[in-house]
Coordinates of C-alpha atoms in Angstrom, one line a residue:
Chain A
M1 CA 0.3 -0.6 -0.7
A2 CA 1.7 3.0 -1.2
L3 CA 1.7 5.6 2.0
N4 CA -0.8 8.1 2.5
K5 CA 0.0 12.4 4.0
E6 CA 0.0 10.9 7.6
Q7 CA 2.4 8.4 7.0
I8 CA 4.5 10.6 4.1
A9 CA 5.1 13.6 7.0
K10 CA 5.6 11.0 9.7
R11 CA 8.5 9.1 7.8
I12 CA 10.3 11.9 6.8
A13 CA 10.8 12.9 10.5
Q14 CA 12.4 10.5 11.2
E15 CA 14.4 13.0 9.1
L16 CA 15.1 15.0 12.3
Q17 CA 17.9 15.7 14.3
D18 CA 18.1 17.1 18.1
G19 CA 18.8 20.5 17.5
F20 CA 17.5 21.5 14.0
Y21 CA 16.1 24.6 13.8
V22 CA 13.7 23.0 10.2
N23 CA 11.3 25.1 8.0
L24 CA 8.1 23.5 6.5
G25 CA 6.9 23.9 3.7
I26 CA 3.1 24.4 3.3
G27 CA 1.1 20.9 2.6
I28 CA 2.2 17.4 3.7
P29 CA 6.0 18.9 5.1
T30 CA 4.0 21.2 8.1
L31 CA 1.9 17.6 9.3
V32 CA 6.0 16.4 9.6
A33 CA 6.2 18.7 13.2
N34 CA 3.0 16.5 14.7
Y35 CA 5.6 13.4 14.2
I36 CA 8.6 14.7 16.2
P37 CA 9.9 12.1 17.2
E38 CA 10.2 12.5 21.4
G39 CA 13.4 13.6 22.7
V40 CA 14.9 15.1 19.7
D41 CA 14.6 18.4 20.4
V42 CA 14.0 20.7 17.4
V43 CA 12.7 24.9 16.6
L44 CA 10.7 26.0 13.7
Q45 CA 11.2 28.2 11.5
S46 CA 8.0 29.9 9.6
E47 CA 9.6 32.2 7.1
N48 CA 7.6 35.3 7.1
G49 CA 9.8 36.0 10.9
L50 CA 9.5 33.7 13.6
L51 CA 11.2 30.6 15.0
G52 CA 9.6 28.7 17.6
M53 CA 6.9 27.9 16.4
G54 CA 4.4 26.2 18.5
P55 CA 1.0 25.0 17.7
F56 CA -2.5 26.3 15.9
P57 CA -4.2 27.7 19.1
L58 CA -6.5 26.6 21.0
E59 CA -10.9 28.2 19.5
G60 CA -11.1 31.5 20.8
E61 CA -7.2 31.9 20.9
E62 CA -6.5 32.9 16.7
D63 CA -4.4 36.1 16.4
P64 CA -4.8 37.4 13.7
D65 CA -0.7 39.3 13.9
L66 CA 0.4 35.7 14.7
I67 CA 0.8 33.3 10.8
N68 CA 2.7 30.7 10.0
A69 CA 4.1 31.0 5.8
G70 CA 0.8 29.5 5.5
K71 CA -0.6 31.8 7.0
Q72 CA -2.3 29.8 9.5
T73 CA -2.9 30.9 12.5
I74 CA -0.6 29.9 15.6
T75 CA 1.0 29.6 18.4
T76 CA 4.6 30.4 20.0
I77 CA 6.7 28.7 22.0
P78 CA 9.5 29.8 25.1
G79 CA 11.6 30.9 23.4
S80 CA 10.9 31.9 20.5
A81 CA 12.1 35.0 18.3
F82 CA 9.9 36.9 15.8
F83 CA 12.3 38.5 13.6
D84 CA 11.5 40.2 9.8
S85 CA 11.5 38.6 5.8
A86 CA 15.5 40.5 5.5
M87 CA 16.6 38.7 8.7
S88 CA 15.7 35.9 8.7
F89 CA 15.9 35.1 4.3
G90 CA 19.4 36.2 5.5
M91 CA 19.1 32.9 8.3
I92 CA 18.1 30.8 5.9
R93 CA 20.9 32.6 2.1
A94 CA 23.9 31.8 5.6
G95 CA 22.5 28.5 6.0
K96 CA 21.1 28.8 9.9
V97 CA 18.1 26.7 8.9
H98 CA 19.2 23.1 8.5
L99 CA 16.6 21.3 6.6
T100 CA 13.9 22.5 4.8
V101 CA 11.3 20.2 3.5
L102 CA 9.2 21.0 1.0
G103 CA 6.4 19.8 -2.3
A104 CA 6.9 20.0 -5.0
M105 CA 5.6 18.3 -8.5
E106 CA 8.5 17.7 -10.5
V107 CA 12.0 16.1 -9.3
S108 CA 14.1 15.3 -11.3
E109 CA 17.5 12.8 -11.4
N110 CA 19.6 16.0 -11.0
G111 CA 18.7 17.2 -8.6
D112 CA 16.3 19.8 -10.0
I113 CA 12.8 20.5 -9.0
A114 CA 9.9 22.7 -9.6
N115 CA 6.9 23.9 -7.7
W116 CA 5.7 27.0 -8.9
K117 CA 4.3 27.2 -11.6
I118 CA 2.3 25.9 -14.3
P119 CA 3.2 28.0 -17.9
K120 CA 0.3 29.0 -18.6
K121 CA -2.9 26.9 -15.9
M122 CA -1.6 28.2 -12.5
V123 CA 0.1 31.1 -11.7
K124 CA 0.8 31.2 -7.8
G125 CA 4.4 32.8 -7.1
M126 CA 7.1 31.4 -6.2
G127 CA 7.3 32.6 -2.4
G128 CA 10.5 32.0 -0.7
A129 CA 10.8 28.6 -2.4
M130 CA 12.9 28.9 -4.5
D131 CA 15.2 30.4 -1.4
L132 CA 14.9 28.0 0.4
V133 CA 15.7 25.6 -1.9
A134 CA 19.0 28.0 -3.6
A135 CA 20.0 27.6 -0.1
A136 CA 19.1 25.7 2.6
K137 CA 22.4 22.7 3.9
N138 CA 19.7 19.4 2.9
I139 CA 16.6 19.6 1.8
I140 CA 13.5 17.1 1.6
V141 CA 10.7 17.3 -0.9
A142 CA 7.4 14.9 0.2
M143 CA 5.5 14.4 -2.5
Q144 CA 3.3 12.3 -4.9
H145 CA 4.9 9.8 -6.8
T146 CA 3.0 10.0 -9.3
N147 CA 0.8 13.1 -10.3
P148 CA -3.3 12.0 -11.0
K149 CA -2.4 10.4 -14.6
G150 CA -0.2 8.3 -13.3
E151 CA 2.8 9.9 -14.5
S152 CA 6.2 10.0 -12.7
K153 CA 6.7 13.1 -10.9
L154 CA 11.0 11.4 -10.9
L155 CA 11.6 12.3 -14.2
P156 CA 15.1 12.8 -16.3
K157 CA 14.4 16.0 -16.8
C158 CA 11.6 18.7 -15.6
S159 CA 9.3 19.3 -17.7
L160 CA 8.4 22.8 -15.3
P161 CA 10.2 26.0 -14.8
L162 CA 11.7 25.9 -12.2
T163 CA 13.1 26.3 -9.1
G164 CA 16.2 25.4 -8.3
V165 CA 19.0 23.3 -9.8
G166 CA 20.6 20.3 -8.0
C167 CA 19.6 20.9 -4.5
V168 CA 16.8 18.7 -3.5
K169 CA 19.3 15.5 -1.4
K170 CA 16.8 13.2 -0.5
I171 CA 13.0 12.7 -1.5
V172 CA 9.8 10.9 0.5
S173 CA 7.3 9.7 -1.6
D174 CA 4.0 7.8 -1.1
L175 CA 6.2 4.4 -2.8
G176 CA 9.7 5.3 -0.9
V177 CA 12.7 7.2 0.2
F178 CA 15.0 8.6 -2.6
D179 CA 18.8 9.6 -2.3
V180 CA 19.2 11.9 -4.6
T181 CA 22.5 10.9 -6.6
P182 CA 25.4 12.6 -9.0
D183 CA 23.9 8.9 -10.4
G184 CA 20.4 9.6 -10.3
F185 CA 17.3 8.7 -7.7
V186 CA 18.4 6.0 -5.0
C187 CA 15.6 4.3 -3.5
I188 CA 16.8 3.4 -0.1
E189 CA 13.3 2.3 1.3
Y190 CA 10.6 0.8 -0.5
A191 CA 6.8 1.6 1.8
P192 CA 5.4 -1.1 3.2
G193 CA 3.2 -3.1 1.1
V194 CA 5.2 -0.9 -3.0
T195 CA 7.1 -3.5 -4.9
I196 CA 10.2 -2.7 -6.5
D197 CA 9.1 -3.1 -9.1
E198 CA 6.2 -0.7 -8.5
I199 CA 9.2 1.9 -7.7
K200 CA 10.5 1.0 -10.9
A201 CA 7.6 1.3 -13.2
K202 CA 6.5 4.7 -11.8
T203 CA 10.0 6.4 -12.3
A204 CA 10.7 8.3 -15.2
G205 CA 14.1 9.8 -14.0
K206 CA 17.1 6.9 -13.8
L207 CA 17.1 4.7 -10.8
T208 CA 18.7 2.8 -9.0
I209 CA 18.2 0.4 -5.8
A210 CA 20.2 0.3 -2.8
P211 CA 21.7 -3.6 -2.3
D212 CA 20.5 -2.6 0.9
V213 CA 17.5 -1.1 -0.1
K214 CA 14.7 -1.7 3.0
E215 CA 11.1 -1.8 3.7
M216 CA 9.8 1.5 5.7
T217 CA 9.5 1.7 10.1
L218 CA 6.9 4.1 11.0
Chain K
M1 CA 9.6 67.5 14.1
R2 CA 6.0 67.1 12.6
K3 CA 6.0 64.3 11.9
V4 CA 1.7 63.4 12.8
V5 CA -1.0 63.9 11.1
A6 CA -4.5 63.8 11.8
G7 CA -4.8 60.3 9.1
A8 CA -5.1 58.3 6.7
D9 CA -6.5 60.5 3.7
E10 CA -3.3 62.8 4.9
A11 CA -1.0 60.9 5.1
V12 CA -1.0 59.3 1.3
K13 CA -3.1 63.1 0.0
D14 CA 0.1 64.1 -2.3
I15 CA 0.9 60.4 -3.6
P16 CA 0.4 60.8 -7.4
S17 CA -1.1 58.8 -10.3
G18 CA 1.9 56.9 -11.6
A19 CA 3.7 56.2 -8.6
T20 CA 6.3 53.8 -7.0
L21 CA 4.6 52.7 -3.9
M22 CA 5.7 49.5 -1.5
L23 CA 3.8 48.2 0.9
G24 CA 4.1 46.2 3.7
G25 CA 2.6 42.8 5.1
F26 CA 2.5 39.4 4.7
G27 CA -1.1 38.1 3.1
L28 CA -3.4 39.7 5.4
C29 CA -1.2 39.6 8.3
G30 CA 0.3 44.2 9.6
I31 CA -0.5 45.5 6.3
P32 CA -1.8 49.4 6.1
E33 CA -5.2 49.1 6.3
N34 CA -6.6 52.8 6.8
C35 CA -3.8 54.2 3.5
I36 CA -5.3 51.1 0.7
A37 CA -8.7 52.7 1.8
A38 CA -6.9 56.2 2.1
L39 CA -6.2 55.0 -1.0
V40 CA -9.0 53.3 -3.1
K41 CA -11.0 56.4 -2.2
S42 CA -8.7 58.9 -3.5
G43 CA -8.9 57.1 -6.9
V44 CA -4.8 57.4 -8.2
N45 CA -4.1 55.3 -10.8
N46 CA -1.0 53.5 -12.6
L47 CA 1.1 52.7 -10.1
T48 CA 3.2 49.7 -9.0
C49 CA 2.4 47.9 -5.6
I50 CA 6.0 46.5 -4.2
S51 CA 4.6 44.1 -1.6
N52 CA 4.8 40.8 -1.4
N53 CA 0.8 39.7 -2.0
A54 CA -1.6 41.0 -3.3
G55 CA -4.0 40.5 -1.2
V56 CA -7.5 39.3 -1.8
D57 CA -10.5 39.7 -3.6
G58 CA -12.4 42.3 -1.7
F59 CA -9.2 42.8 0.8
G60 CA -6.3 44.7 1.2
I61 CA -5.0 45.1 -1.9
G62 CA -7.5 43.2 -3.2
L63 CA -10.0 46.7 -3.5
L64 CA -6.5 47.9 -5.1
L65 CA -7.1 45.9 -8.3
E66 CA -10.9 45.6 -8.1
Q67 CA -10.7 49.1 -8.8
K68 CA -8.1 48.9 -11.4
Q69 CA -5.8 51.7 -9.8
V70 CA -2.8 48.9 -10.2
K71 CA -0.5 48.5 -13.8
K72 CA 2.2 47.1 -12.6
M73 CA 2.5 44.3 -8.7
I74 CA 5.7 43.5 -7.8
S75 CA 5.6 39.9 -5.8
S76 CA 6.5 36.8 -4.7
Y77 CA 3.1 35.2 -4.1
V78 CA -0.1 36.4 -5.4
G79 CA -1.9 33.0 -4.8
E80 CA -5.5 34.1 -3.1
N81 CA -6.8 36.6 -5.2
A82 CA -9.3 36.0 -8.1
E83 CA -9.2 39.1 -9.5
F84 CA -5.4 39.1 -9.4
E85 CA -5.4 36.1 -11.7
R86 CA -7.8 37.4 -13.8
Q87 CA -6.3 39.9 -14.4
L88 CA -2.9 38.4 -15.0
L89 CA -3.8 36.3 -17.3
S90 CA -6.1 38.4 -19.8
G91 CA -2.0 40.6 -20.4
E92 CA -4.4 44.2 -17.8
L93 CA -2.3 44.5 -15.3
E94 CA 1.5 44.2 -15.4
V95 CA 3.3 41.4 -12.7
E96 CA 7.0 40.4 -11.7
L97 CA 7.3 38.0 -10.0
V98 CA 10.2 38.4 -6.7
P99 CA 12.0 35.0 -4.9
Q100 CA 10.5 36.0 -0.5
G101 CA 13.4 37.0 0.8
T102 CA 15.2 38.6 -1.9
L103 CA 11.9 41.6 -2.6
A104 CA 13.0 41.3 1.1
T105 CA 16.4 42.5 0.4
R106 CA 15.9 44.4 -2.7
C107 CA 14.3 46.8 0.2
M108 CA 16.5 46.2 2.9
A109 CA 19.5 47.8 0.5
S110 CA 17.6 50.0 -0.4
G111 CA 17.5 51.1 2.8
Y112 CA 21.3 50.7 3.8
G113 CA 21.8 52.6 0.8
M114 CA 23.1 49.6 -1.3
P115 CA 22.4 50.0 -4.7
A116 CA 22.1 46.0 -5.5
V117 CA 23.3 42.8 -3.7
Y118 CA 24.0 39.9 -5.2
L119 CA 21.9 36.5 -4.2
L120 CA 21.3 32.6 -4.3
A121 CA 18.2 32.5 -4.8
G122 CA 16.6 31.9 -9.1
Y123 CA 19.6 31.0 -10.3
G124 CA 18.9 28.6 -13.7
T125 CA 16.0 29.2 -13.2
E126 CA 13.4 31.7 -14.8
V127 CA 14.1 33.7 -12.5
A128 CA 17.9 34.5 -13.5
E129 CA 16.5 35.2 -16.6
G130 CA 18.9 39.0 -18.2
K131 CA 20.1 39.2 -15.1
E132 CA 24.4 39.3 -14.6
I133 CA 25.7 36.5 -12.6
R134 CA 28.9 35.7 -10.5
E135 CA 30.4 33.4 -8.1
F136 CA 31.5 33.8 -5.2
N137 CA 33.3 30.6 -3.5
G138 CA 32.5 28.2 -6.6
K139 CA 28.2 29.5 -6.7
Q140 CA 26.3 32.0 -8.3
Y141 CA 24.4 34.8 -7.7
L142 CA 22.6 37.1 -9.2
L143 CA 22.8 40.7 -9.6
E144 CA 20.2 42.1 -7.7
Y145 CA 18.9 45.6 -8.1
A146 CA 17.4 47.7 -5.2
F147 CA 13.6 48.6 -5.4
D148 CA 13.2 52.5 -6.2
S149 CA 10.2 53.6 -4.0
D150 CA 8.9 56.4 -4.2
F151 CA 6.7 56.4 -1.1
A152 CA 6.4 53.2 1.3
I153 CA 3.8 52.9 3.4
V154 CA 3.6 50.2 7.2
K155 CA 1.5 49.2 9.2
A156 CA 2.7 49.6 13.1
W157 CA 2.1 48.2 16.3
K158 CA 3.2 50.9 18.1
G159 CA 4.9 54.8 17.4
D160 CA 6.0 58.1 18.9
T161 CA 5.8 61.7 18.1
M162 CA 9.2 60.8 16.3
G163 CA 8.5 57.6 14.7
N164 CA 10.2 55.4 15.9
L165 CA 8.3 51.9 15.4
V166 CA 7.6 49.1 17.2
F167 CA 5.4 46.3 15.5
K168 CA 4.4 43.7 16.9
D169 CA 4.7 39.5 16.3
T170 CA 5.1 38.0 12.8
A171 CA 3.0 41.5 11.4
R172 CA 6.6 42.9 11.7
N173 CA 7.8 40.3 8.2
F174 CA 8.7 43.5 5.3
N175 CA 7.5 46.6 7.5
P176 CA 11.0 47.2 8.5
M177 CA 12.6 47.7 5.7
M178 CA 10.7 48.7 3.5
A179 CA 9.7 51.9 6.2
M180 CA 13.9 52.2 5.5
A181 CA 13.0 51.6 1.9
G182 CA 10.7 54.7 0.9
K183 CA 11.4 58.3 -0.7
I184 CA 8.5 59.4 1.9
T185 CA 7.6 56.7 4.4
I186 CA 4.3 56.9 5.8
A187 CA 3.0 54.8 9.2
E188 CA 0.3 53.9 10.3
V189 CA 0.1 52.6 14.2
E190 CA -2.4 51.1 16.3
E191 CA -1.3 52.4 19.2
L192 CA 0.6 56.6 18.8
V193 CA 2.4 57.4 22.1
Q194 CA 4.8 60.4 22.8
P195 CA 8.5 60.3 22.5
G196 CA 9.8 58.4 26.2
E197 CA 7.3 56.1 26.3
L198 CA 8.9 53.5 24.3
D199 CA 12.3 52.5 25.7
P200 CA 14.9 53.2 23.2
N201 CA 16.4 49.7 23.4
N202 CA 13.1 48.6 21.9
I203 CA 12.3 50.2 18.5
H204 CA 12.3 48.7 16.0
V205 CA 12.5 51.1 13.3
P206 CA 14.5 54.4 14.4
G207 CA 12.2 57.8 14.1
I208 CA 14.7 59.1 11.2
Y209 CA 13.9 56.4 8.0
V210 CA 8.9 58.0 8.7
H211 CA 8.4 61.0 7.1
R212 CA 4.6 60.8 8.6
I213 CA 2.7 58.7 11.1
F214 CA -1.1 58.6 13.1
Q215 CA -2.5 56.4 14.6
G216 CA -5.5 53.8 12.8
N217 CA -8.0 53.2 13.5
D218 CA -10.7 50.1 13.3
Y219 CA -8.5 47.1 12.0
E220 CA -10.1 45.5 10.7
K221 CA -6.9 42.6 10.9
R222 CA -8.9 39.8 8.8
I223 CA -6.9 36.2 9.9
E224 CA -6.6 34.6 6.2
Q225 CA -6.1 30.8 7.5
R226 CA -7.8 30.2 10.3
T227 CA -6.7 26.7 12.0
V228 CA -7.0 26.0 15.3
R229 CA -6.2 22.2 17.9
K230 CA -9.1 21.3 19.1
K231 CA -9.4 22.1 23.6
S232 CA -8.9 17.9 24.1
A233 CA -5.4 17.5 22.0

């Protein structure tokens, strides 16, 4: 069985390390915050100007001046800090944020990512995605392996306008976990119930299966 | 020091059609609601607006778009506005999409007196088209120019009559660097106080950058994505 969104988030949460400053994008990445492992202390960065993002507020306690980068009402944790947008992207650019998790429409076998524009159909803008992918030390993409038509989103080359080049290090899709290497996608884990043959059939870009590939544990 | 003006109408009254404006805020958070309303009322048009977002239908910069007062938007994300998308696809509206950090830093450069900066974001993408590229330490950077704006319009939590500003929570966002970048900067604040009432150690924008200030009223502070958790959780 392919993973659902919560399970993708849960698997990505295993990548978090104690002391990490982490930026979570909109969608599945936001869910990662629900699965931070016990004993792992991470600080969430919201690029509109907050370190130390807490959970959503209780009903009636929403504050319009306190939102995340997805414009959702949020709270802070003790020890949080506010700052302006220039400093926010300054810390991102300077490599202070250890890990960025974001969604993608397409990823290519050399780590290019496309996630901001579909010509003539959708132009919402790149927001902070181009800044994040250009600068983050480590980028994990959370995505569905195929589009609604069943076509692979892990490609030899992106067909959509790029957000960044050669930047994606790892992909967690509904089918498995893939390192992005100079030799293309390397499958290091498969989702429970998903076969290697299915992964091969649904990956258009160059794919190798790691010799020690294993079933994902959630 | 005569920075205090009576209200939004007086603050924006000399903004001419064709002006380039910076408007603070992220989404609908920390936007200068009073000045936007005054601009809608004044009917100026052909505006170039530098703002991270373009409001939503019926609120924020969305109000200026509906009245076709905007010629060009320079933004990073415009996803929540159907009228915006319609004007963009029909070609009525000119749009320059800029990565968010680049947008913030081009404002910052202006306020710090720097004509241009080299930034990473957008290398290898259509954002890089036509831009000078230079390598530093093995990485490719784009030359990005400081913004040149006639007026910057920002919203702060508190301000004093000297023009010193303090922001609240994530309503700070683009407001400080835009305040620093305007040839003329207009600040609307929720609470206008006398000199000495704000702690000089905790000023976010010193008054030297602010030319006009007033206490706004009737802030709606609309929430785009009201998200809550249950008490039991």
